[in-house]
Amino acid sequence: ALPTVDLAFPTPTTTRLIRTTTTTTQPSTTAAVEIDVDCEFDADGRVYLWGALLSTPTTEPTFYAFGSPTPDFDEYAVAAEFLAWISEHLTTGDDTTASWFHYGSTEPRQLHRIVGSAAHEILARGVDVLTDTIRPDFYGPTGYSRNQLAPAAGAHWRADGATGADTYAWIDAARAGD
């Protein structure tokens, strides 16, 4: 007999990240120098902001921003400045002691689109937290977006319910002088 499915099961209002049973253990990827990267782009798909949280064993985590809120910014110049900065931090000292982390394919895809082959060495050093850590060992019943998963780890945002679409409106307002 086929199992019955209760279609009245309530939709979860909060995400519970559930550890799945695996036969292998995913090692935790850590490095002496860790750089967590995120990029923001406007409604036209142009990246106006690269953000990087630099963590080292000897300093407090520090946020660095590379970008411009103006509508006439040079996307290549912003990405090249970010690429030079991250390259410096990833290639100083022993190569095995520095890594950069991103969540999904957006950051590598955008960096490659903007600066092309100049990014290849850095792209090879990236760790995709979603692909390499989350999806192999966890099931997210309401999805894998950071907005869904981060609250389970205690993260919160200044603006409740903010979406990617909201950021388009906010950058347009900022560019208009608001």
PDB file of C-alpha atoms in Angstrom:
ATOM      1  CA  ALA A   1       0.000   0.000   0.000  1.00  0.00           C
ATOM      2  CA  LEU A   2       1.184   3.511  -0.733  1.00  0.00           C
ATOM      3  CA  PRO A   3       1.865   5.750   2.261  1.00  0.00           C
ATOM      4  CA  THR A   4      -0.737   8.437   2.852  1.00  0.00           C
ATOM      5  CA  VAL A   5       0.264  12.070   2.835  1.00  0.00           C
ATOM      6  CA  ASP A   6      -1.429  14.544   5.152  1.00  0.00           C
ATOM      7  CA  LEU A   7      -1.926  17.546   2.851  1.00  0.00           C
ATOM      8  CA  ALA A   8      -3.149  19.582   5.827  1.00  0.00           C
ATOM      9  CA  PHE A   9       0.332  19.576   7.371  1.00  0.00           C
ATOM     10  CA  PRO A  10       0.989  23.174   8.358  1.00  0.00           C
ATOM     11  CA  THR A  11       3.613  25.161   6.483  1.00  0.00           C
ATOM     12  CA  PRO A  12       6.557  25.851   8.784  1.00  0.00           C
ATOM     13  CA  THR A  13       6.671  29.439  10.006  1.00  0.00           C
ATOM     14  CA  THR A  14      10.324  29.154  10.949  1.00  0.00           C
ATOM     15  CA  THR A  15      13.041  27.162   9.322  1.00  0.00           C
ATOM     16  CA  ARG A  16      14.470  24.245  11.158  1.00  0.00           C
ATOM     17  CA  LEU A  17      17.730  23.064   9.702  1.00  0.00           C
ATOM     18  CA  ILE A  18      17.687  19.331  10.138  1.00  0.00           C
ATOM     19  CA  ARG A  19      20.929  17.345  10.194  1.00  0.00           C
ATOM     20  CA  THR A  20      20.600  14.414   7.846  1.00  0.00           C
ATOM     21  CA  THR A  21      22.232  11.080   8.402  1.00  0.00           C
ATOM     22  CA  THR A  22      25.314  10.684   6.243  1.00  0.00           C
ATOM     23  CA  THR A  23      27.925   8.002   5.957  1.00  0.00           C
ATOM     24  CA  THR A  24      30.707  10.541   5.687  1.00  0.00           C
ATOM     25  CA  THR A  25      31.486  13.513   7.826  1.00  0.00           C
ATOM     26  CA  GLN A  26      32.017  16.819   6.075  1.00  0.00           C
ATOM     27  CA  PRO A  27      35.158  18.393   7.521  1.00  0.00           C
ATOM     28  CA  SER A  28      34.801  21.914   8.764  1.00  0.00           C
ATOM     29  CA  THR A  29      36.674  24.215   6.413  1.00  0.00           C
ATOM     30  CA  THR A  30      38.725  26.688   8.393  1.00  0.00           C
ATOM     31  CA  ALA A  31      41.806  28.751   7.725  1.00  0.00           C
ATOM     32  CA  ALA A  32      44.004  31.152   9.669  1.00  0.00           C
ATOM     33  CA  VAL A  33      42.740  33.962   7.442  1.00  0.00           C
ATOM     34  CA  GLU A  34      39.057  33.713   6.529  1.00  0.00           C
ATOM     35  CA  ILE A  35      37.239  36.152   4.284  1.00  0.00           C
ATOM     36  CA  ASP A  36      33.452  35.943   4.046  1.00  0.00           C
ATOM     37  CA  VAL A  37      32.274  37.632   0.833  1.00  0.00           C
ATOM     38  CA  ASP A  38      28.923  38.915  -0.375  1.00  0.00           C
ATOM     39  CA  CYS A  39      28.023  41.126  -3.311  1.00  0.00           C
ATOM     40  CA  GLU A  40      25.000  43.290  -3.970  1.00  0.00           C
ATOM     41  CA  PHE A  41      23.709  44.199  -7.396  1.00  0.00           C
ATOM     42  CA  ASP A  42      21.060  46.544  -8.719  1.00  0.00           C
ATOM     43  CA  ALA A  43      17.968  45.800 -10.787  1.00  0.00           C
ATOM     44  CA  ASP A  44      20.126  45.962 -13.938  1.00  0.00           C
ATOM     45  CA  GLY A  45      22.363  43.184 -12.557  1.00  0.00           C
ATOM     46  CA  ARG A  46      25.379  45.471 -12.039  1.00  0.00           C
ATOM     47  CA  VAL A  47      27.364  44.777  -8.848  1.00  0.00           C
ATOM     48  CA  TYR A  48      27.646  48.026  -6.908  1.00  0.00           C
ATOM     49  CA  LEU A  49      28.995  46.543  -3.654  1.00  0.00           C
ATOM     50  CA  TRP A  50      31.470  43.855  -2.643  1.00  0.00           C
ATOM     51  CA  GLY A  51      31.521  43.233   1.094  1.00  0.00           C
ATOM     52  CA  ALA A  52      34.179  41.213   2.883  1.00  0.00           C
ATOM     53  CA  LEU A  53      34.469  40.215   6.532  1.00  0.00           C
ATOM     54  CA  LEU A  54      38.150  39.557   7.260  1.00  0.00           C
ATOM     55  CA  SER A  55      38.907  37.291  10.233  1.00  0.00           C
ATOM     56  CA  THR A  56      42.421  36.510  11.416  1.00  0.00           C
ATOM     57  CA  PRO A  57      43.757  34.828  14.564  1.00  0.00           C
ATOM     58  CA  THR A  58      45.213  38.102  15.861  1.00  0.00           C
ATOM     59  CA  THR A  59      42.492  40.663  15.104  1.00  0.00           C
ATOM     60  CA  GLU A  60      38.791  41.177  15.590  1.00  0.00           C
ATOM     61  CA  PRO A  61      36.747  40.476  12.442  1.00  0.00           C
ATOM     62  CA  THR A  62      36.703  43.616  10.297  1.00  0.00           C
ATOM     63  CA  PHE A  63      34.268  44.495   7.503  1.00  0.00           C
ATOM     64  CA  TYR A  64      35.534  46.027   4.265  1.00  0.00           C
ATOM     65  CA  ALA A  65      33.311  47.468   1.549  1.00  0.00           C
ATOM     66  CA  PHE A  66      34.170  48.136  -2.073  1.00  0.00           C
ATOM     67  CA  GLY A  67      31.545  49.924  -4.078  1.00  0.00           C
ATOM     68  CA  SER A  68      29.539  52.935  -5.003  1.00  0.00           C
ATOM     69  CA  PRO A  69      25.869  53.839  -4.573  1.00  0.00           C
ATOM     70  CA  THR A  70      25.909  56.223  -7.563  1.00  0.00           C
ATOM     71  CA  PRO A  71      24.071  55.149 -10.724  1.00  0.00           C
ATOM     72  CA  ASP A  72      27.063  55.936 -12.972  1.00  0.00           C
ATOM     73  CA  PHE A  73      29.656  53.826 -11.106  1.00  0.00           C
ATOM     74  CA  ASP A  74      32.331  51.812 -12.897  1.00  0.00           C
ATOM     75  CA  GLU A  75      31.467  48.180 -12.140  1.00  0.00           C
ATOM     76  CA  TYR A  76      34.841  46.960 -13.422  1.00  0.00           C
ATOM     77  CA  ALA A  77      36.789  49.428 -11.239  1.00  0.00           C
ATOM     78  CA  VAL A  78      34.835  48.382  -8.129  1.00  0.00           C
ATOM     79  CA  ALA A  79      35.394  44.669  -8.827  1.00  0.00           C
ATOM     80  CA  ALA A  80      39.076  45.227  -9.671  1.00  0.00           C
ATOM     81  CA  GLU A  81      39.604  47.072  -6.368  1.00  0.00           C
ATOM     82  CA  PHE A  82      37.946  44.202  -4.485  1.00  0.00           C
ATOM     83  CA  LEU A  83      39.955  41.604  -6.447  1.00  0.00           C
ATOM     84  CA  ALA A  84      43.258  43.367  -5.663  1.00  0.00           C
ATOM     85  CA  TRP A  85      42.352  43.524  -1.958  1.00  0.00           C
ATOM     86  CA  ILE A  86      41.273  39.893  -1.635  1.00  0.00           C
ATOM     87  CA  SER A  87      44.243  38.717  -3.708  1.00  0.00           C
ATOM     88  CA  GLU A  88      46.610  40.461  -1.323  1.00  0.00           C
ATOM     89  CA  HIS A  89      45.027  38.797   1.708  1.00  0.00           C
ATOM     90  CA  LEU A  90      44.869  35.337   0.144  1.00  0.00           C
ATOM     91  CA  THR A  91      48.364  35.225  -1.319  1.00  0.00           C
ATOM     92  CA  THR A  92      50.461  36.546   1.545  1.00  0.00           C
ATOM     93  CA  GLY A  93      52.255  33.840   3.510  1.00  0.00           C
ATOM     94  CA  ASP A  94      51.510  30.133   3.292  1.00  0.00           C
ATOM     95  CA  ASP A  95      48.770  29.532   0.694  1.00  0.00           C
ATOM     96  CA  THR A  96      47.077  26.919   2.877  1.00  0.00           C
ATOM     97  CA  THR A  97      46.312  29.408   5.645  1.00  0.00           C
ATOM     98  CA  ALA A  98      43.855  31.648   3.794  1.00  0.00           C
ATOM     99  CA  SER A  99      40.433  30.974   2.259  1.00  0.00           C
ATOM    100  CA  TRP A 100      37.467  32.987   1.123  1.00  0.00           C
ATOM    101  CA  PHE A 101      33.880  31.875   1.561  1.00  0.00           C
ATOM    102  CA  HIS A 102      30.715  32.610  -0.389  1.00  0.00           C
ATOM    103  CA  TYR A 103      27.173  31.266  -0.255  1.00  0.00           C
ATOM    104  CA  GLY A 104      26.115  29.845  -3.608  1.00  0.00           C
ATOM    105  CA  SER A 105      27.344  30.772  -7.054  1.00  0.00           C
ATOM    106  CA  THR A 106      26.550  34.498  -7.179  1.00  0.00           C
ATOM    107  CA  GLU A 107      29.879  35.946  -6.047  1.00  0.00           C
ATOM    108  CA  PRO A 108      32.133  33.735  -8.216  1.00  0.00           C
ATOM    109  CA  ARG A 109      29.826  34.126 -11.221  1.00  0.00           C
ATOM    110  CA  GLN A 110      29.689  37.918 -10.910  1.00  0.00           C
ATOM    111  CA  LEU A 111      33.440  38.277 -10.313  1.00  0.00           C
ATOM    112  CA  HIS A 112      34.193  36.156 -13.381  1.00  0.00           C
ATOM    113  CA  ARG A 113      31.634  38.049 -15.473  1.00  0.00           C
ATOM    114  CA  ILE A 114      33.150  41.420 -14.565  1.00  0.00           C
ATOM    115  CA  VAL A 115      36.924  40.813 -14.542  1.00  0.00           C
ATOM    116  CA  GLY A 116      37.170  37.554 -16.500  1.00  0.00           C
ATOM    117  CA  SER A 117      40.332  35.489 -16.335  1.00  0.00           C
ATOM    118  CA  ALA A 118      41.951  37.934 -13.892  1.00  0.00           C
ATOM    119  CA  ALA A 119      39.800  36.284 -11.210  1.00  0.00           C
ATOM    120  CA  HIS A 120      40.664  32.636 -11.993  1.00  0.00           C
ATOM    121  CA  GLU A 121      43.328  32.222  -9.302  1.00  0.00           C
ATOM    122  CA  ILE A 122      41.073  33.715  -6.615  1.00  0.00           C
ATOM    123  CA  LEU A 123      38.002  31.808  -7.795  1.00  0.00           C
ATOM    124  CA  ALA A 124      39.925  28.551  -7.362  1.00  0.00           C
ATOM    125  CA  ARG A 125      40.497  29.447  -3.698  1.00  0.00           C
ATOM    126  CA  GLY A 126      36.808  30.003  -2.890  1.00  0.00           C
ATOM    127  CA  VAL A 127      34.708  27.756  -0.674  1.00  0.00           C
ATOM    128  CA  ASP A 128      30.988  27.578  -1.445  1.00  0.00           C
ATOM    129  CA  VAL A 129      29.396  27.163   1.986  1.00  0.00           C
ATOM    130  CA  LEU A 130      26.028  26.185   0.491  1.00  0.00           C
ATOM    131  CA  THR A 131      27.366  23.514  -1.870  1.00  0.00           C
ATOM    132  CA  ASP A 132      30.289  22.251   0.201  1.00  0.00           C
ATOM    133  CA  THR A 133      28.852  22.360   3.729  1.00  0.00           C
ATOM    134  CA  ILE A 134      25.096  22.911   3.993  1.00  0.00           C
ATOM    135  CA  ARG A 135      23.505  20.813   1.243  1.00  0.00           C
ATOM    136  CA  PRO A 136      25.571  17.622   1.732  1.00  0.00           C
ATOM    137  CA  ASP A 137      24.617  17.264   5.394  1.00  0.00           C
ATOM    138  CA  PHE A 138      21.488  19.290   6.068  1.00  0.00           C
ATOM    139  CA  TYR A 139      17.911  19.492   4.893  1.00  0.00           C
ATOM    140  CA  GLY A 140      16.184  22.871   5.026  1.00  0.00           C
ATOM    141  CA  PRO A 141      12.423  22.237   4.851  1.00  0.00           C
ATOM    142  CA  THR A 142      11.654  25.783   3.673  1.00  0.00           C
ATOM    143  CA  GLY A 143      14.734  26.299   1.538  1.00  0.00           C
ATOM    144  CA  TYR A 144      18.383  27.146   1.774  1.00  0.00           C
ATOM    145  CA  SER A 145      18.385  30.924   1.466  1.00  0.00           C
ATOM    146  CA  ARG A 146      20.400  32.806   4.047  1.00  0.00           C
ATOM    147  CA  ASN A 147      17.225  34.643   5.069  1.00  0.00           C
ATOM    148  CA  GLN A 148      15.683  31.267   5.915  1.00  0.00           C
ATOM    149  CA  LEU A 149      18.693  29.638   7.590  1.00  0.00           C
ATOM    150  CA  ALA A 150      20.526  32.453   9.393  1.00  0.00           C
ATOM    151  CA  PRO A 151      17.865  33.008  12.086  1.00  0.00           C
ATOM    152  CA  ALA A 152      18.371  29.397  13.211  1.00  0.00           C
ATOM    153  CA  ALA A 153      21.978  30.381  13.963  1.00  0.00           C
ATOM    154  CA  GLY A 154      20.900  33.526  15.835  1.00  0.00           C
ATOM    155  CA  ALA A 155      21.366  36.079  13.045  1.00  0.00           C
ATOM    156  CA  HIS A 156      18.917  38.899  12.536  1.00  0.00           C
ATOM    157  CA  TRP A 157      18.528  41.906  10.268  1.00  0.00           C
ATOM    158  CA  ARG A 158      17.738  45.539  11.002  1.00  0.00           C
ATOM    159  CA  ALA A 159      14.775  45.356   8.620  1.00  0.00           C
ATOM    160  CA  ASP A 160      12.465  42.414   9.235  1.00  0.00           C
ATOM    161  CA  GLY A 161      11.378  40.541   6.146  1.00  0.00           C
ATOM    162  CA  ALA A 162      13.855  42.304   3.837  1.00  0.00           C
ATOM    163  CA  THR A 163      14.185  40.673   0.447  1.00  0.00           C
ATOM    164  CA  GLY A 164      16.449  41.073  -2.552  1.00  0.00           C
ATOM    165  CA  ALA A 165      13.698  43.090  -4.214  1.00  0.00           C
ATOM    166  CA  ASP A 166      13.748  45.471  -1.225  1.00  0.00           C
ATOM    167  CA  THR A 167      17.445  46.128  -1.792  1.00  0.00           C
ATOM    168  CA  TYR A 168      16.693  47.243  -5.372  1.00  0.00           C
ATOM    169  CA  ALA A 169      14.264  49.831  -4.015  1.00  0.00           C
ATOM    170  CA  TRP A 170      16.739  50.927  -1.320  1.00  0.00           C
ATOM    171  CA  ILE A 171      19.618  51.466  -3.761  1.00  0.00           C
ATOM    172  CA  ASP A 172      17.298  53.354  -6.119  1.00  0.00           C
ATOM    173  CA  ALA A 173      16.211  55.571  -3.192  1.00  0.00           C
ATOM    174  CA  ALA A 174      19.839  56.123  -2.164  1.00  0.00           C
ATOM    175  CA  ARG A 175      20.789  57.048  -5.718  1.00  0.00           C
ATOM    176  CA  ALA A 176      17.882  59.495  -5.805  1.00  0.00           C
ATOM    177  CA  GLY A 177      19.296  61.209  -2.696  1.00  0.00           C
ATOM    178  CA  ASP A 178      17.108  59.600  -0.012  1.00  0.00           C
TER     179      ASP A 178
END
